Short mmCIF file of C-alpha atoms in Angstrom, two decimals:
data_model
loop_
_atom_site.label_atom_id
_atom_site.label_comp_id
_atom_site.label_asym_id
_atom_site.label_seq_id
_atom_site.Cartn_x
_atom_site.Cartn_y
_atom_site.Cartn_z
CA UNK A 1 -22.00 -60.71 17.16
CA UNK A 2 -23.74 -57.78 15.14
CA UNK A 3 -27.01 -57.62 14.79
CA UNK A 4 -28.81 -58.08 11.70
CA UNK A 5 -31.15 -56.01 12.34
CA UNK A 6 -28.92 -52.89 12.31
CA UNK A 7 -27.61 -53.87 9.26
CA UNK A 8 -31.52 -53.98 7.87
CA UNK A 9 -31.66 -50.30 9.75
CA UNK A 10 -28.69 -49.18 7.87
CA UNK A 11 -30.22 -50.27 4.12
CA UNK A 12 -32.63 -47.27 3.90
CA UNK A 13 -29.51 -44.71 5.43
CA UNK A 14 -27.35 -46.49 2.61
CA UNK A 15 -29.84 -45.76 -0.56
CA UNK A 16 -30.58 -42.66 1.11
CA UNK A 17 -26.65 -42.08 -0.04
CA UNK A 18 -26.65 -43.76 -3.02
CA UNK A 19 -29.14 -41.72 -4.44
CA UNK A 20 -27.83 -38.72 -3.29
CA UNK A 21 -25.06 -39.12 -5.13
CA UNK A 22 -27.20 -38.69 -8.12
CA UNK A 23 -25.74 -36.15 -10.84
CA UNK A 24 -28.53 -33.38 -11.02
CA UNK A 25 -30.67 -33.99 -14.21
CA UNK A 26 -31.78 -31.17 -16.23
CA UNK A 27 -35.23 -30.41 -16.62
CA UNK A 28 -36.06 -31.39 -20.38
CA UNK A 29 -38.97 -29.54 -22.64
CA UNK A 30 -42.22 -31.32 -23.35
CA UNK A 31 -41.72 -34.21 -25.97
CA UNK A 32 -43.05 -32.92 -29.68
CA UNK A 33 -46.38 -35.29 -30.05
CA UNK A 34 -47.18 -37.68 -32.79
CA UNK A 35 -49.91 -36.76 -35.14
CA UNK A 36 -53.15 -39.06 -34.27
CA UNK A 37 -55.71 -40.08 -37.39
CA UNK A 38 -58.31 -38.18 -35.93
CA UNK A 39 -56.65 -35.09 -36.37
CA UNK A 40 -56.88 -35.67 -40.54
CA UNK A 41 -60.16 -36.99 -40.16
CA UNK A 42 -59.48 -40.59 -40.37
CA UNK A 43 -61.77 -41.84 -37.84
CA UNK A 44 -60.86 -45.76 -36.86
CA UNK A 45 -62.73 -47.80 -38.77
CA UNK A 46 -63.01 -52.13 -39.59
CA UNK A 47 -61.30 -52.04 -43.22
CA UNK A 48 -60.83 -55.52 -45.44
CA UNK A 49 -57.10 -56.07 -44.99
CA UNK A 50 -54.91 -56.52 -48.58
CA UNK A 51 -53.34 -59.98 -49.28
CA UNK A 52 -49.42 -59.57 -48.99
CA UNK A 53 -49.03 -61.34 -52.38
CA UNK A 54 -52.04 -58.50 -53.70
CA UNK A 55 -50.11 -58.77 -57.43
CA UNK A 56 -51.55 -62.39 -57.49
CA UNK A 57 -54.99 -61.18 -57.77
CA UNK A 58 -54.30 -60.29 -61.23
CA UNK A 59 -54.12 -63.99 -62.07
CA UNK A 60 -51.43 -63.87 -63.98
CA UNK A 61 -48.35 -66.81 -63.17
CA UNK A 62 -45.49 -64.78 -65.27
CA UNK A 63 -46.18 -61.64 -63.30
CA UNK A 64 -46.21 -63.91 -60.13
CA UNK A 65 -42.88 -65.61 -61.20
CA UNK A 66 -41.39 -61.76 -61.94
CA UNK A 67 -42.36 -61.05 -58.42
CA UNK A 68 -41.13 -63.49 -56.76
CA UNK A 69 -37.80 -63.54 -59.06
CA UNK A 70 -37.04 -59.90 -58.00
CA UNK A 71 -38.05 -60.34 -54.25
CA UNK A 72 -35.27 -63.29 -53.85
CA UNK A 73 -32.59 -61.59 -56.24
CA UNK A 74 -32.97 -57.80 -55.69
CA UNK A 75 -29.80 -55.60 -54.56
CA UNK A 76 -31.78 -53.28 -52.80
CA UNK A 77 -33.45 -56.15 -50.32
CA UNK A 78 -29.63 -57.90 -49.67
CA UNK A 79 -29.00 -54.41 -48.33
CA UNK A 80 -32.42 -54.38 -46.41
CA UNK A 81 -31.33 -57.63 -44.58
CA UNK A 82 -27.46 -56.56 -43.66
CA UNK A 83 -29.47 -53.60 -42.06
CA UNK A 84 -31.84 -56.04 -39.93
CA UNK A 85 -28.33 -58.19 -39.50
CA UNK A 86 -26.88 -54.98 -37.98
CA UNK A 87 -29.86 -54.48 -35.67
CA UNK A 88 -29.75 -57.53 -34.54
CA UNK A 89 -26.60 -57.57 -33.45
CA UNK A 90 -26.96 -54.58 -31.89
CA UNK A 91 -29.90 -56.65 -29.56
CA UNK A 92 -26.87 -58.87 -28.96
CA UNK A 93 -24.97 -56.24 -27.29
CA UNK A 94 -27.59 -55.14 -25.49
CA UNK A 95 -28.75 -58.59 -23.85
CA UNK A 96 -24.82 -59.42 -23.25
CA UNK A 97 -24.83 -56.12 -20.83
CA UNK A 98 -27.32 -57.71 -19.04
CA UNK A 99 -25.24 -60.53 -17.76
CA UNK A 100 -22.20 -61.72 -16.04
CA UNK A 101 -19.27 -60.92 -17.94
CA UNK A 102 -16.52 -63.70 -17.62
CA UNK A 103 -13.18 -63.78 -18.42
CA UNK A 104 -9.84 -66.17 -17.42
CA UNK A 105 -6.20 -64.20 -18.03
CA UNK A 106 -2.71 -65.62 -17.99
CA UNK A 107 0.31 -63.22 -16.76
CA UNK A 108 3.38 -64.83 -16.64
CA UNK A 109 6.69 -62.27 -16.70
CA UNK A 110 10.64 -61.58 -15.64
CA UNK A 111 10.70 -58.83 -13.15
CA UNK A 112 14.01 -56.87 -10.88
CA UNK A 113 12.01 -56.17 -7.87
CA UNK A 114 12.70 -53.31 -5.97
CA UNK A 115 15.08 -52.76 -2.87
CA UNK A 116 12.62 -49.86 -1.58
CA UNK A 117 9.04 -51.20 -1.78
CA UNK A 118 6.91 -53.75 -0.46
CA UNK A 119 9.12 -56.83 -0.06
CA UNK A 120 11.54 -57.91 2.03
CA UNK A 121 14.67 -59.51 1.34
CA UNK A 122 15.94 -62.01 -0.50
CA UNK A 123 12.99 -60.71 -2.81
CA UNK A 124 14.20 -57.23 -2.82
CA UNK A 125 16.75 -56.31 -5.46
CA UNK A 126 16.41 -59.89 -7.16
CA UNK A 127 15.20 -60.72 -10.77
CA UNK A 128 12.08 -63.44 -10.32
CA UNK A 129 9.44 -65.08 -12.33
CA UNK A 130 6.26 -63.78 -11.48
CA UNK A 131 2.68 -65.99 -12.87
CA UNK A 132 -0.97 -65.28 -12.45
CA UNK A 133 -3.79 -67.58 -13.93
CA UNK A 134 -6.90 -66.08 -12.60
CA UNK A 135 -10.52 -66.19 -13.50
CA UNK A 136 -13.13 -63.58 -13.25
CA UNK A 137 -16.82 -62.89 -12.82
CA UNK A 138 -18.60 -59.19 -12.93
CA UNK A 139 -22.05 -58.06 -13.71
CA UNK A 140 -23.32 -54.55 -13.64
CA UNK A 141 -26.52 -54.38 -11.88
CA UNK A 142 -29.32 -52.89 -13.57
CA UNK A 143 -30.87 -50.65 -10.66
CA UNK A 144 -32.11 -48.03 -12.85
CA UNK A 145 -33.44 -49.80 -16.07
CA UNK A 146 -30.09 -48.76 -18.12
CA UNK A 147 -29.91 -52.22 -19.29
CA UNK A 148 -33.75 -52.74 -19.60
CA UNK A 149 -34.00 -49.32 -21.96
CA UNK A 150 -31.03 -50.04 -24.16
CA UNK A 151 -32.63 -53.65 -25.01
CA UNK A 152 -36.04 -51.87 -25.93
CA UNK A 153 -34.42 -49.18 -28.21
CA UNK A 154 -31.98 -52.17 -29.88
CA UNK A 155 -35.33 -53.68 -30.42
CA UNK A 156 -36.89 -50.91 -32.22
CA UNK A 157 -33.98 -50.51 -34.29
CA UNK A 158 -34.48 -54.17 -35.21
CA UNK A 159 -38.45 -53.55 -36.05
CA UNK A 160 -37.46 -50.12 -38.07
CA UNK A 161 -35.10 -52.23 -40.34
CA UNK A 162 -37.60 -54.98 -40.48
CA UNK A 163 -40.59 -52.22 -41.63
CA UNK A 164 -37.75 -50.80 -43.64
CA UNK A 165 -37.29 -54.01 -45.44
CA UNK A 166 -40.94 -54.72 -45.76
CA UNK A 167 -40.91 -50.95 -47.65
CA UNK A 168 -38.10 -52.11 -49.76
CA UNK A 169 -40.14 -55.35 -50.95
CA UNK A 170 -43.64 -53.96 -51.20
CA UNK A 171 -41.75 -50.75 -53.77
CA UNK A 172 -39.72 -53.57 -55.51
CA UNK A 173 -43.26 -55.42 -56.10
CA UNK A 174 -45.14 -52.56 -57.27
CA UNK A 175 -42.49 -51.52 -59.75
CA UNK A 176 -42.44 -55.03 -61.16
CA UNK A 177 -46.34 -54.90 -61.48
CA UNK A 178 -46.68 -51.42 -62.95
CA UNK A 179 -43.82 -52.27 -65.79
CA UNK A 180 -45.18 -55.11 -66.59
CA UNK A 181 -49.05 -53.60 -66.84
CA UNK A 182 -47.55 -51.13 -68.58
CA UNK A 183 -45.47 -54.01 -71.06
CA UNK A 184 -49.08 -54.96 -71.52
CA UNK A 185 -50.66 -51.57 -72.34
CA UNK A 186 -47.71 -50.79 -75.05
CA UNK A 187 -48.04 -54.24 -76.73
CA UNK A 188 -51.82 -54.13 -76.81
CA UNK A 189 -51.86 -50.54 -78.25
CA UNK A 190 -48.91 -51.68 -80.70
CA UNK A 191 -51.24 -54.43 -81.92
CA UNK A 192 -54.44 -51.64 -82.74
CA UNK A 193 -51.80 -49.36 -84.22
CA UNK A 194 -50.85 -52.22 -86.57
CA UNK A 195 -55.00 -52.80 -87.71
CA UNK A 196 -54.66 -48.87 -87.99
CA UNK A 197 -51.91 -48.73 -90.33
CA UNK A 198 -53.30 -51.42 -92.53
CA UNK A 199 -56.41 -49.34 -92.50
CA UNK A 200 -54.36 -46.67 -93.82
CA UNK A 201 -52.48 -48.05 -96.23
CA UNK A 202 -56.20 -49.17 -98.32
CA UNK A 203 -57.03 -45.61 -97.59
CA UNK A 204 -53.88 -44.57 -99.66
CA UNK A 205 -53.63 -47.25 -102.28
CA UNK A 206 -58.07 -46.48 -102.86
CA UNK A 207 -56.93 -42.44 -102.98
CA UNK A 208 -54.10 -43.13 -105.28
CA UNK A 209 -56.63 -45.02 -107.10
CA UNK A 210 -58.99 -42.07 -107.23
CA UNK A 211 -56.34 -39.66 -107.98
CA UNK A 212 -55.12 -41.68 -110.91
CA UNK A 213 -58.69 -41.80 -112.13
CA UNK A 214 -59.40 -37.68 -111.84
CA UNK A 215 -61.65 -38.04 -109.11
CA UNK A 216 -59.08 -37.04 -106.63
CA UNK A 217 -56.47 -34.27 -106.66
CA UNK A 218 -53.16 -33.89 -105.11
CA UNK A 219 -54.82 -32.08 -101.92
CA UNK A 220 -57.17 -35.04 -100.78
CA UNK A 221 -53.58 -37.32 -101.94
CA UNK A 222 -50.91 -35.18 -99.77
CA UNK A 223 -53.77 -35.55 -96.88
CA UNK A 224 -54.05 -39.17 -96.96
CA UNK A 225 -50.31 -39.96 -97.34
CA UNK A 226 -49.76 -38.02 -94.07
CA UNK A 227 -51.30 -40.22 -91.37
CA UNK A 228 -49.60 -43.21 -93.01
CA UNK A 229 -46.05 -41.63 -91.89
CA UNK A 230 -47.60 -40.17 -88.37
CA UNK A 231 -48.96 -43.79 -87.75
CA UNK A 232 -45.21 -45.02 -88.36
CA UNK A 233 -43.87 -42.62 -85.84
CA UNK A 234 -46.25 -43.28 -83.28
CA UNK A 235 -44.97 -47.21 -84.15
CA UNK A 236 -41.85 -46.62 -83.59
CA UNK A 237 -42.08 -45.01 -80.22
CA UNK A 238 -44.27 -47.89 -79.02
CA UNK A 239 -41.86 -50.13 -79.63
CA UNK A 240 -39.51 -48.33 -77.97
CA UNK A 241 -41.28 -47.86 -74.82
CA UNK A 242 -41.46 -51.95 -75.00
CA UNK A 243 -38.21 -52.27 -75.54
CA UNK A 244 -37.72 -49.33 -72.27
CA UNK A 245 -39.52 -51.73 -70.00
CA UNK A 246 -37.92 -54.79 -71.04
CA UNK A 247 -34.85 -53.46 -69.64
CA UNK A 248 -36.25 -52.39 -66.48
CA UNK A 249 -38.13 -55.42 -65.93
CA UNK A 250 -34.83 -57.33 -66.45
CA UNK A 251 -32.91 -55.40 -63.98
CA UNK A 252 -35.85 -55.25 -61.79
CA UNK A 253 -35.48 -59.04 -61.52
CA UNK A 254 -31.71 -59.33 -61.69
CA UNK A 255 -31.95 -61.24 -65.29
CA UNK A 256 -30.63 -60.25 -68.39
CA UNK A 257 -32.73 -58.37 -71.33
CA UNK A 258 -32.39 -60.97 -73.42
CA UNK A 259 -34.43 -63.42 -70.85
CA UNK A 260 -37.80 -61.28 -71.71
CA UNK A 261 -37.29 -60.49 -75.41
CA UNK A 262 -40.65 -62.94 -75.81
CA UNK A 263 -42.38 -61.63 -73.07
CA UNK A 264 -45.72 -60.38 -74.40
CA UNK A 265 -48.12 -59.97 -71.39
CA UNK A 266 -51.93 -59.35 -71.53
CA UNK A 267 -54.01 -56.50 -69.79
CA UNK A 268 -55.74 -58.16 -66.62
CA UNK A 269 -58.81 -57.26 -65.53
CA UNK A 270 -58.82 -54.31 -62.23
CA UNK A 271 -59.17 -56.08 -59.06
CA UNK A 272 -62.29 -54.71 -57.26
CA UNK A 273 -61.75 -52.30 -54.76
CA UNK A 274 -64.31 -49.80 -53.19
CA UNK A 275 -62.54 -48.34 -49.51
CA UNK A 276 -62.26 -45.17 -48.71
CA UNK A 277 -58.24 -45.20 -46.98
CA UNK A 278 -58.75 -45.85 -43.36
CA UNK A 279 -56.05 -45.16 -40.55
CA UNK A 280 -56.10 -48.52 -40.13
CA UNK A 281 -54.86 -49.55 -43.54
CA UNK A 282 -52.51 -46.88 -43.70
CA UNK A 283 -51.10 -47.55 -40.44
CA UNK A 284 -50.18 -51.05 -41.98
CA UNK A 285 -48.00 -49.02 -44.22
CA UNK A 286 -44.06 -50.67 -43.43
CA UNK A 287 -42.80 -46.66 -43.89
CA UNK A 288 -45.06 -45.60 -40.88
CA UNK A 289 -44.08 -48.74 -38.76
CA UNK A 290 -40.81 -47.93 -39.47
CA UNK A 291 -41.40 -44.40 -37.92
CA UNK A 292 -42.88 -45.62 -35.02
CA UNK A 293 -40.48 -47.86 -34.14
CA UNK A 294 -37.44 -45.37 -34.46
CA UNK A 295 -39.83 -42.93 -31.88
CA UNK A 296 -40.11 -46.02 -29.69
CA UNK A 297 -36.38 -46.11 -30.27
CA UNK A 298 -35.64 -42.52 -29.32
CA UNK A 299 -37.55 -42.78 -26.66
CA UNK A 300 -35.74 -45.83 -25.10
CA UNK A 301 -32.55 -43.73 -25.77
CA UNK A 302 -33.71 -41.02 -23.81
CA UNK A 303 -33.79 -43.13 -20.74
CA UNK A 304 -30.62 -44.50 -21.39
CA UNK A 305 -29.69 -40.96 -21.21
CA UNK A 306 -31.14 -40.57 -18.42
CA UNK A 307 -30.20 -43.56 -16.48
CA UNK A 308 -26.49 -42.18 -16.78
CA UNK A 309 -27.34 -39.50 -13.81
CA UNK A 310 -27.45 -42.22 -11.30
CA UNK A 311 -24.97 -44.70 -9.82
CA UNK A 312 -23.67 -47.74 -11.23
CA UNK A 313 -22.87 -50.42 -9.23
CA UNK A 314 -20.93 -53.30 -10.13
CA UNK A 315 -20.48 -56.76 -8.44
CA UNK A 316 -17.00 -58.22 -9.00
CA UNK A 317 -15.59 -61.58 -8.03
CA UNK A 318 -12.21 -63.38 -9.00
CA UNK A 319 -10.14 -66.43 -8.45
CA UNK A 320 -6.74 -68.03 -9.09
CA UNK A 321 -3.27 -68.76 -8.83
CA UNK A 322 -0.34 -66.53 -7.86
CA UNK A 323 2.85 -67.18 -7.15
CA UNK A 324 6.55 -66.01 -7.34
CA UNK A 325 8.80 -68.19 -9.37
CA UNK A 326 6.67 -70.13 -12.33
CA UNK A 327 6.66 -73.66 -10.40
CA UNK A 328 4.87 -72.68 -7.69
CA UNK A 329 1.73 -71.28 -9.69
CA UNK A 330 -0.57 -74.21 -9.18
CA UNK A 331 0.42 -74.90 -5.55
CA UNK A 332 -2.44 -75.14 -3.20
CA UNK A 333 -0.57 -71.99 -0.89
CA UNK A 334 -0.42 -69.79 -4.26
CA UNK A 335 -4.68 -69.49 -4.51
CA UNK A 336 -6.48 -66.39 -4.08
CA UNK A 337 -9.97 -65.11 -4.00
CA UNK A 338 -11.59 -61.90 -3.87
CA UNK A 339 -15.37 -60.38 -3.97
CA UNK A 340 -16.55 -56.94 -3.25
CA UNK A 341 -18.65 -54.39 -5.07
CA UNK A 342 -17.88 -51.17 -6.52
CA UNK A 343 -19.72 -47.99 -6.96
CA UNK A 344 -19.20 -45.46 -9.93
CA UNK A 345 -20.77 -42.02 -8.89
CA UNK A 346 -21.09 -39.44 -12.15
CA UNK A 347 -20.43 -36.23 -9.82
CA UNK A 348 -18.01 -34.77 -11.64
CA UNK A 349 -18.82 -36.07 -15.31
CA UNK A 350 -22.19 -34.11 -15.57
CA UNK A 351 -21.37 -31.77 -18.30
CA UNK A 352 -21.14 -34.92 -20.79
CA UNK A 353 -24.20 -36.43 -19.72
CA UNK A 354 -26.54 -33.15 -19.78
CA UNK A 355 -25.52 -33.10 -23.52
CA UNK A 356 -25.84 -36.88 -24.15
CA UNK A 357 -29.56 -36.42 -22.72
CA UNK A 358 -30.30 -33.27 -24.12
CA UNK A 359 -28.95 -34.96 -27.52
CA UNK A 360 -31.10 -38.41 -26.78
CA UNK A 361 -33.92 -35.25 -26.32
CA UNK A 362 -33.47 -34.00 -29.90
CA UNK A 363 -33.78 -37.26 -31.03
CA UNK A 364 -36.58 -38.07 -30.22
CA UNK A 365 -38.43 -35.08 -31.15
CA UNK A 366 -36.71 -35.73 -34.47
CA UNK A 367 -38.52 -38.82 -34.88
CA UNK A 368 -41.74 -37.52 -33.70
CA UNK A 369 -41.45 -35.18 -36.14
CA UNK A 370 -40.27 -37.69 -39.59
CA UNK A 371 -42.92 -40.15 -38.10
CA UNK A 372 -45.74 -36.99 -38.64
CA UNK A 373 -43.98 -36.27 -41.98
CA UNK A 374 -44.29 -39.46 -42.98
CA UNK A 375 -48.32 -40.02 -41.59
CA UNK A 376 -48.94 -36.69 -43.93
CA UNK A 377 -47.22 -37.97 -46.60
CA UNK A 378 -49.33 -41.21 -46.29
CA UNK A 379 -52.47 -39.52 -46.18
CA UNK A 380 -51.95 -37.58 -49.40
CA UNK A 381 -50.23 -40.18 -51.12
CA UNK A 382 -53.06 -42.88 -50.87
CA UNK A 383 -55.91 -40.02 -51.17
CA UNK A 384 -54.52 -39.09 -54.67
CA UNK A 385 -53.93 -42.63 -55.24
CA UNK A 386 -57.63 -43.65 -54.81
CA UNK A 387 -59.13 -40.13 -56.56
CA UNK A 388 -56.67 -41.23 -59.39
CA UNK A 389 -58.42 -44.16 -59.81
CA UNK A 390 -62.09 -43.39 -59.58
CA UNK A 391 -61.17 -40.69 -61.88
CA UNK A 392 -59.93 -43.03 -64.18
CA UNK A 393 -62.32 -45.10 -63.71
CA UNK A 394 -65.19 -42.48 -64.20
CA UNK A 395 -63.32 -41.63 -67.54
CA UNK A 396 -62.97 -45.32 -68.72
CA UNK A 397 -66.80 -45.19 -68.53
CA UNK A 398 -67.47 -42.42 -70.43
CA UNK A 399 -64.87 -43.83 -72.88
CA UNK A 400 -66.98 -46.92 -73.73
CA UNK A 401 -70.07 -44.83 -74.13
CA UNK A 402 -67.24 -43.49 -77.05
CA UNK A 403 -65.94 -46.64 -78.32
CA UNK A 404 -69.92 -47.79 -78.95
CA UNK A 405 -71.37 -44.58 -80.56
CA UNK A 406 -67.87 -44.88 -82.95
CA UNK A 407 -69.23 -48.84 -83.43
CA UNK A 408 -73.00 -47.60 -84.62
CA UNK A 409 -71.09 -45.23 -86.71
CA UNK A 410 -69.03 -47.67 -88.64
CA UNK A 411 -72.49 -50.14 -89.31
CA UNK A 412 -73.91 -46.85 -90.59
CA UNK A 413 -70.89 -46.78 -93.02
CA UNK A 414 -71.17 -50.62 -93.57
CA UNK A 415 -74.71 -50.46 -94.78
CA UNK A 416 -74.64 -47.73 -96.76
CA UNK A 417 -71.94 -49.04 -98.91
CA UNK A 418 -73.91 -52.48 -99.12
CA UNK A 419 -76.62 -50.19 -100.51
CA UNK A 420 -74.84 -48.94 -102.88
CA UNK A 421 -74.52 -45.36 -101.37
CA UNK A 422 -71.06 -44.64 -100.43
CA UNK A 423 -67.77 -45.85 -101.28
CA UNK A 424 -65.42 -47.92 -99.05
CA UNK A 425 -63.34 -44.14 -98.25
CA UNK A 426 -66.43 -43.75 -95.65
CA UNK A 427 -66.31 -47.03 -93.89
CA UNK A 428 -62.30 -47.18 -93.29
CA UNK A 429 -62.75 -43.62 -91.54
CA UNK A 430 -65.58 -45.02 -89.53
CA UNK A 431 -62.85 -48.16 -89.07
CA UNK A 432 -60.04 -45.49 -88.25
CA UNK A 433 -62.61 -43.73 -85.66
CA UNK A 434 -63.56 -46.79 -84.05
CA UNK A 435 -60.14 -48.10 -83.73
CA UNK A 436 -58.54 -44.55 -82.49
CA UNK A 437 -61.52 -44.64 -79.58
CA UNK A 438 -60.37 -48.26 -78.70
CA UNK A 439 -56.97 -47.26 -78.15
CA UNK A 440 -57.78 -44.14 -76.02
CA UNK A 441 -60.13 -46.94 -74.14
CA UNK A 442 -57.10 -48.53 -73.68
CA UNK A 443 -54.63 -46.26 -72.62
CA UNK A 444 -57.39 -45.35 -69.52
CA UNK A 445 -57.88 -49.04 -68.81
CA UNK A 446 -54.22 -49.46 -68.55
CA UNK A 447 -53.76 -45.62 -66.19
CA UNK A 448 -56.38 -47.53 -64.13
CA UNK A 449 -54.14 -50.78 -63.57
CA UNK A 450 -51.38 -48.20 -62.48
CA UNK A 451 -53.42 -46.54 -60.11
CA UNK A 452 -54.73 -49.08 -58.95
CA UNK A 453 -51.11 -50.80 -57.83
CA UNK A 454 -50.30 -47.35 -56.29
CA UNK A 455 -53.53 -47.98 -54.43
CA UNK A 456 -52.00 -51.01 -53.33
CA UNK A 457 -48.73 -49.75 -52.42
CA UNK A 458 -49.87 -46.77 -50.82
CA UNK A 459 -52.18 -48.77 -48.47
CA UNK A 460 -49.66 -50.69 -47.40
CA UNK A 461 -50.21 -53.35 -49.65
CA UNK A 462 -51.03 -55.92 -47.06
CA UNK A 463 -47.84 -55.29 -44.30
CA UNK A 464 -48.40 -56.25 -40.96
CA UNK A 465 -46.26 -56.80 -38.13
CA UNK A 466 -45.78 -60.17 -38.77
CA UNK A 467 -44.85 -59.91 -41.94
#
């Protein structure tokens, strides 16, 4: 009987070979590096997170419903899914090479046999019906963490078309938001340009008045006739721009035009918002998870690579029926069996496999390298974003010290034509003034709203992991 122990001796001896048999794999350069926050000065920091629905904060339930609408309906997130559908099936090929692979195969054929090979007469030189029904069991055994690898970089896949998607949804939300802020803006500056024009037309008719009476001439009537046509213009293009982003709203939300033709929002009031961008909101972004993942990706693909330098060994087993002449096929005598292992050694295949790894390689540092792209971009992006908005915001003050100086000035005008010391030419101006500062008030309050929802969206606007 032999020993077991000299089997046990021969183990190390045998994966002493095994190894040897290694393909020789090249030496690859130092991996490019990912760009940390500290390096553009964005220290870690504990930052409020955003809400995921942040558009709700503007309280408003038809920008909610618009929202929502274009999240379930929108092209561009069907596509976002068949890409995490993809992914994940690409996971499923990955677990599957992880385990037994089964299969059960019917031969069943007419065959001359030969008179000069293997079998003897009366086989020999005869025409028989040859069957096998046979059932089989292999699995590839994972020594080297092939399988392990190609499961982690099918997983990152999956989480890059899952950030991808969250991307897709947290654009589609912002552009809903900002047209319909900006729906609001155009209506609300529609409605002062309408007090404007009436202001202008009692400016005419009290002009033509005067000029009719010689106490105007042509000059002061050519001047007053000219705003009244410039106010019409600016009419017309406001309603325009309305009309503009009706239309995008609609396809936005996968709805016809005609669906919002008596949508007439309001300006909300700015949600509050005082952060300086953090890495750790920005590295909520769904863009820079995406990035990550496809460099956790790459980097799983390298070891794949890598992985194909050493042996493979497979474990096969079978069992069945086989038998000359079809009626014998299921007879006890007609059974066979088999198991044995088999070893695949890539000696002579390592010209393909330097490139596949040295391609895997080049990956990767491509990754790195749109991942640091994309934590730049980030970084500017949400900087401009928030100076935007305290800009704006700065401005919008300064505009309402405006708006109330052009206020006194129209009581001024007010009470001196009570007094008896003007006409009423004096107090539309101050009207026209007033109402001119009003709509420049509102043209910064509605640039804030904007900036503010590319605050959101450049933050992240409440992406996580989970979500």
């Amino acid at each position: 009987m032999k020993s077991p122990y000299k089997t046990l001796r021969l183990a190390p001896l045998l994966a002493s070979l095994v190894l040897a048999a290694c393909a020789p794999i090249p030496k690859l350069p130092t991996p490019a590096a990912a760009l940390q926050g500290e390096q553009l000065g964005l220290a870690p920091q504990e930052q409020a997170s955003l809400s995921s629905a942040w558009w709700q904060g503007y309280g408003d339930a038809r920008l909610n419903a618009l929202v929502e609408k274009a999240l379930a309906d929108a092209p561009s997130l069907a596509l976002a899914r068949a890409r995490i559908a993809r992914a994940s099936a690409g996971i499923e090929a990955a677990e599957a090479a992880d385990k037994p692979a089964t299969g059960l195969g019917l031969d069943m054929q007419r065959q001359l046999y030969t008179e000069t090979g293997l079998y003897p007469p009366p086989i020999a030189g005869s025409v028989r019906n040859t069957a096998t029904l046979q059932a089989g069991i292999s699995y590839d055994w994972d020594f080297f963490g092939r399988h392990q690898a190609a499961l982690q970089a099918a997983l990152g896949q999956r989480r890059a078309a899952q950030a991808d998607a969250a991307a897709a949804r947290l654009t589609l939300a912002a552009q809903v938001t900002r047209s319909y802020l900006a729906l609001a803006r155009v209506l609300a500056q529609r409605q002062l340009l309408a007090e404007q024009q009436a202001l202008r037309a009692a400016s005419l008719q009290l002009v033509r008045e005067r000029a009719a009476a010689g106490l105007d001439t042509q000059l002061e009537l050519r001047g007053a006739e000219a705003p009244v046509a410039e106010l019409q213009r600016q009419g017309l293009a406001l309603d325009e721009q309305a009309q503009a982003l009706r239309h995008q709203l609609a396809a936005l939300t996968v709805q016809p035009a005609q669906a919002l033709a008596e949508l007439r929002p309001a300006l909300p009031t700015a949600q509050a918002w005082a952060q300086e961008p953090g890495i750790d909101l920005l590295g909520r972004r769904p863009d820079l998870q995406a990035a990550r993942w496809r460099v956790e990706a790459a980097t799983q693909d390298v070891t794949v690579a890598r992985s194909q330098f050493y042996p493979n060994v497979t474990l096969t087993a079978f069992a069945g029926f086989s038998a000359i002449g079809f009626d014998r096929l299921l007879e006890s005598r007609s059974l066979q069996a088999g198991f044995g292992p088999s070893l695949r050694l890539p000696i002579f295949d390592t010209g393909r496999l330097r490139a596949q790894l040295k391609g895997s390689a080049a990956e990767q540092d491509a990754a790195v390298a749109a991942y640091n792209a994309a934590l730049l971009e980030a970084v500017r992006d949400a900087s401009d974003q928030l100076n935007s908005l305290k800009s704006l915001q700065a401005q919008a003050q300064t505009q309402a010290t405006l708006v109330a100086n052009a206020e006194q000035q129209l009581q001024l005008a007010e009470q001196r034509q009570q007094a008896g010391l003007g006409n009423r030419l004096p107090v539309l101006a101050a009207r026209q003034s007033l109402l001119a500062q009003q709509r420049q008030a509102l043209d910064l309050r509605g640039l804030g709203l904007d900036a503010q929802v590319n605050l959101m969206r450049a933050l992240g606007g409440g992406t996580t992991e989970s979500n």
